[in-house]
Short mmCIF file of C-alpha atoms in Angstrom, two decimals:
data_model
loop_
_atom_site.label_atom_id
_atom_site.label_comp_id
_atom_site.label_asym_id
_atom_site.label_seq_id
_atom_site.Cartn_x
_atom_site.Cartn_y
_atom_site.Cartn_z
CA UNK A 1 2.07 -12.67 -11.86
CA UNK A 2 2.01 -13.33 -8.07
CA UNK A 3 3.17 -9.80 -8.04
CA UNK A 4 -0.32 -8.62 -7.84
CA UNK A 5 -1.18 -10.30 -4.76
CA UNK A 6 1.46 -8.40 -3.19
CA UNK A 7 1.64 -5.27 -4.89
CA UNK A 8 -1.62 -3.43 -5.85
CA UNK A 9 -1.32 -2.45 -9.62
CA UNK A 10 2.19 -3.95 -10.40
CA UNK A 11 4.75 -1.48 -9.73
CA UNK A 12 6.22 -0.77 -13.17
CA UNK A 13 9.71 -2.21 -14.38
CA UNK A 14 12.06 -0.30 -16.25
CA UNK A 15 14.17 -2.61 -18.54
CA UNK A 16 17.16 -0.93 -18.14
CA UNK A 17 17.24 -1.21 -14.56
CA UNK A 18 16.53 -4.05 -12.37
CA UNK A 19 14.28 -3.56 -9.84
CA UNK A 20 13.34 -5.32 -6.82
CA UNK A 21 10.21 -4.25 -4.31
CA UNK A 22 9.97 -4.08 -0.67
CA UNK A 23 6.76 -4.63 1.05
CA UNK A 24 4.80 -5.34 4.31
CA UNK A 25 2.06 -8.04 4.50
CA UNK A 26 -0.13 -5.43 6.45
CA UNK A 27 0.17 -1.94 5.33
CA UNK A 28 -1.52 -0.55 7.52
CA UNK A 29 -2.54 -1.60 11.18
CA UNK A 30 -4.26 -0.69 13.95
CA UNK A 31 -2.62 -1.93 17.41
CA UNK A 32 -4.40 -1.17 20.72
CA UNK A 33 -2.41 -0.32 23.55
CA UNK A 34 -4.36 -3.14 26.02
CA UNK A 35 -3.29 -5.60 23.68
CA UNK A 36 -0.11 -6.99 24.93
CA UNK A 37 0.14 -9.80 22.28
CA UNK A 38 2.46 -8.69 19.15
CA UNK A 39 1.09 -8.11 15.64
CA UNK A 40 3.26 -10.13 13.67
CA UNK A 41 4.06 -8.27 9.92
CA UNK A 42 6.12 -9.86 7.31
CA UNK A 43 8.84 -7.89 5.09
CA UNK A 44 8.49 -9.35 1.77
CA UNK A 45 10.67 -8.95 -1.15
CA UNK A 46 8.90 -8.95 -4.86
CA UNK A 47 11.55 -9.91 -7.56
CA UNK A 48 10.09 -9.77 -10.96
CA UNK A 49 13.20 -10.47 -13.20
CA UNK A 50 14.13 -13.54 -10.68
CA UNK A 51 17.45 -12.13 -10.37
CA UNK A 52 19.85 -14.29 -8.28
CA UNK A 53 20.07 -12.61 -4.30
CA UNK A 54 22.68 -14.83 -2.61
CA UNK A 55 22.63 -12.78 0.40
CA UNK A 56 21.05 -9.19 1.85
CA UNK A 57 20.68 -6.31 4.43
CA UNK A 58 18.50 -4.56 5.86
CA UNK A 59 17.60 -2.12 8.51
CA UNK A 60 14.41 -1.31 9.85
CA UNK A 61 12.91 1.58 11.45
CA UNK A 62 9.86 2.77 13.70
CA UNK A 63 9.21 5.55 15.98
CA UNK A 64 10.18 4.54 19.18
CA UNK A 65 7.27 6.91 21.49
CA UNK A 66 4.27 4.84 19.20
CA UNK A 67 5.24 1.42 18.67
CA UNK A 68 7.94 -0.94 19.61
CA UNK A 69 10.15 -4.24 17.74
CA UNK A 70 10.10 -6.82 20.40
CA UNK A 71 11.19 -9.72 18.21
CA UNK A 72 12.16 -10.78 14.56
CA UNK A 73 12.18 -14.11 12.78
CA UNK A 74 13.61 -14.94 9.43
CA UNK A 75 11.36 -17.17 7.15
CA UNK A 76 11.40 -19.50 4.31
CA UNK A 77 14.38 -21.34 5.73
CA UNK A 78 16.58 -18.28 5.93
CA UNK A 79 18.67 -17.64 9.28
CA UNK A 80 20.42 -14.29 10.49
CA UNK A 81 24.33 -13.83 9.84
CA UNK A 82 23.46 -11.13 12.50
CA UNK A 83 20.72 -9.26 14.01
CA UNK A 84 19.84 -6.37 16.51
CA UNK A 85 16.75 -5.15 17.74
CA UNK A 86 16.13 -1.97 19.69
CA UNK A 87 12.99 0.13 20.69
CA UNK A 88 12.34 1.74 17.79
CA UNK A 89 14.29 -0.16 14.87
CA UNK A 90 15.77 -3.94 13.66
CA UNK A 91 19.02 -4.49 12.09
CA UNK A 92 19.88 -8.12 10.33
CA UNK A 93 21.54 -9.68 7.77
CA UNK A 94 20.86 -12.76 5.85
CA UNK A 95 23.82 -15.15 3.72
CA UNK A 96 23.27 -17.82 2.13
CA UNK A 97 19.77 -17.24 0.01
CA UNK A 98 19.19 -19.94 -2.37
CA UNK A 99 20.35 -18.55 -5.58
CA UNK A 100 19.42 -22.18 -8.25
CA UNK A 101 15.87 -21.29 -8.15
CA UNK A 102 15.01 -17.53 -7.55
CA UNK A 103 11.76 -16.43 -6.28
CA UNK A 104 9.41 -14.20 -7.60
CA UNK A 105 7.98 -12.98 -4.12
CA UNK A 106 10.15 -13.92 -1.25
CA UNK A 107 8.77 -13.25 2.64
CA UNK A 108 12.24 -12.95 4.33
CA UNK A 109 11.48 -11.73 7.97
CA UNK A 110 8.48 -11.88 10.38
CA UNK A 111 8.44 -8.89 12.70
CA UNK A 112 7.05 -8.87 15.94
CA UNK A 113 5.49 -5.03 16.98
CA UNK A 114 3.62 -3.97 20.58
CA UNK A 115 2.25 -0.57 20.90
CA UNK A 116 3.52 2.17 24.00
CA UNK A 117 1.25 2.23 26.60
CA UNK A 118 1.19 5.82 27.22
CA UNK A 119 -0.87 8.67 26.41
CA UNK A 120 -4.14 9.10 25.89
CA UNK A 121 -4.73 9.67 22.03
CA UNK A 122 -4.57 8.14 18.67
CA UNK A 123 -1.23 7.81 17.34
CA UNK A 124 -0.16 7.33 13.75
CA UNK A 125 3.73 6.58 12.57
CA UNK A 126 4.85 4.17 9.75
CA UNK A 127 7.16 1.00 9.95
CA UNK A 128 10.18 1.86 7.17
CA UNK A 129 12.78 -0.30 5.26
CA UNK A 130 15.53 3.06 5.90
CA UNK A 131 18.12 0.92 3.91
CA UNK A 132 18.12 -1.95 1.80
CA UNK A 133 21.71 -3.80 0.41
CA UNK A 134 21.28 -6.71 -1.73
CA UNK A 135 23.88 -8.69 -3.01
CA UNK A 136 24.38 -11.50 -5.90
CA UNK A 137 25.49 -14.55 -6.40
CA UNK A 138 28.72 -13.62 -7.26
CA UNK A 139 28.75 -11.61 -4.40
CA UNK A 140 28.20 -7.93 -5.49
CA UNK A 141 26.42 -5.60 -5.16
CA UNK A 142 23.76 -6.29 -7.69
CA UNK A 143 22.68 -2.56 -8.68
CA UNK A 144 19.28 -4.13 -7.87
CA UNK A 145 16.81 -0.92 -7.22
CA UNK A 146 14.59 -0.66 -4.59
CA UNK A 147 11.44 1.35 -4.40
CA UNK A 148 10.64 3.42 -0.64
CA UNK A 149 7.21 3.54 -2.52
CA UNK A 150 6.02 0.07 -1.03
CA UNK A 151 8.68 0.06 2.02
CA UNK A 152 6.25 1.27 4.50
CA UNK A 153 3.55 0.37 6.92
CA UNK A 154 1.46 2.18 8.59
CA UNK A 155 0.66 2.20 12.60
CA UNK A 156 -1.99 3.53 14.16
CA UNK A 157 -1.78 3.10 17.98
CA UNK A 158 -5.47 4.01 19.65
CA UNK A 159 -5.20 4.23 23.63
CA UNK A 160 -7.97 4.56 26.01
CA UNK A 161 -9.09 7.92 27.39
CA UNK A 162 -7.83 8.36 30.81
CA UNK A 163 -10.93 10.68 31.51
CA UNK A 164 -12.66 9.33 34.99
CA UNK A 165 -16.03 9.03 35.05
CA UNK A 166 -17.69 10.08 38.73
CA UNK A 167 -21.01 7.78 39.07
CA UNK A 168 -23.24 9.65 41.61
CA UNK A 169 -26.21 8.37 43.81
CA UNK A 170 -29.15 10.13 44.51
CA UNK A 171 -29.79 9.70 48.34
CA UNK A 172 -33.46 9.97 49.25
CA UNK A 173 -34.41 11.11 52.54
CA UNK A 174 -37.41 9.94 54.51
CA UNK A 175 -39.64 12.27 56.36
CA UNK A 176 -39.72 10.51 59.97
CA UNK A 177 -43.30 8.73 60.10
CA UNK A 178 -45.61 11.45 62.73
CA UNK A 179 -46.75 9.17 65.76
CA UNK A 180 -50.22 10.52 66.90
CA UNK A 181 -50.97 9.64 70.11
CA UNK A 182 -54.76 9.18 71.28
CA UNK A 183 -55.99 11.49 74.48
CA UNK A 184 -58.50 8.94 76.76
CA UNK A 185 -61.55 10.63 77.02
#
């Protein structure tokens, strides 16, 4: 199934539970602190029983001293009941999910992420779904399961070195030219 695409090696499904997946179109990234453009990741959600999810929530979390949410963007039609975004983590909730025809793989949200520009190393932290409610169409709670084994990304922030480099010039000094001067005979 599309599954695969999305999720190396199918995760596998119990039949006595049903299971939904979280995910991150990148995994893992590399962000560069001179780069002041956002690196855009989508959360997607894999649904391999096509259970009906009329509407969800979901909170989002990254450490605030590597990385930081500047903006967040639901997708496939969706739109926030609410939404909150601070340094290091986004808040939202989506109604109203199409329940007539239920996707297999569904990319809810686009996140927006800028690295910190401080420090001088390489920094490494991970982008985490911290909580997950989904509800049906009947609106319950759907005992859908979610797995904190694909609900990560990880960042990598590199930042220059702040070492300065001295460039010195050799100065070459001239000998002062010897005038001779001629004795008339």
């Amino acid at each position: 199934g599309r599954g695969a695409e999305v999720f190396p090696g199918n995760p596998p499904i119990c039949p006595y539970l049903h299971n939904v997946y979280v995910t991150f179109s990148n995994r893992k990234v590399t962000l560069n602190e001179n780069n002041l453009n956002p690196t855009k990741n989508k959360i997607v959600i894999y649904n391999p029983e096509k259970k009906k999810i009329s509407h969800l929530s979901m909170i989002v979390t990254l450490p605030s001293n590597l990385a930081r949410i500047t903006n967040i963007t639901p997708l496939n039609g969706l739109t926030f009941t609410s939404k909150n975004i601070s340094a290091g983590a986004a808040s939202f909730m989506i109604h109203n999910i199409p329940t007539d025809n239920p996707a297999e793989v569904l990319e809810i949200v686009e996140i927006d992420v800028v690295p910190w520009t401080i420090g001088n190393t390489t920094s490494k932290g991970v982008l985490t779904v911290s909580n997950l409610s989904i509800f049906d169409d009947q609106n319950r709670n759907a005992d859908l399961k979610y797995t904190e084994r694909y609900g990560v990304a990880e960042y990598t922030v590199i930042r220059s070195s702040e070492t300065i480099t001295i460039s010195h010039t050799n100065q070459i000094t001239q000998k002062p030219t010897e005038i001779v001067t001629a004795t008339p005979i």
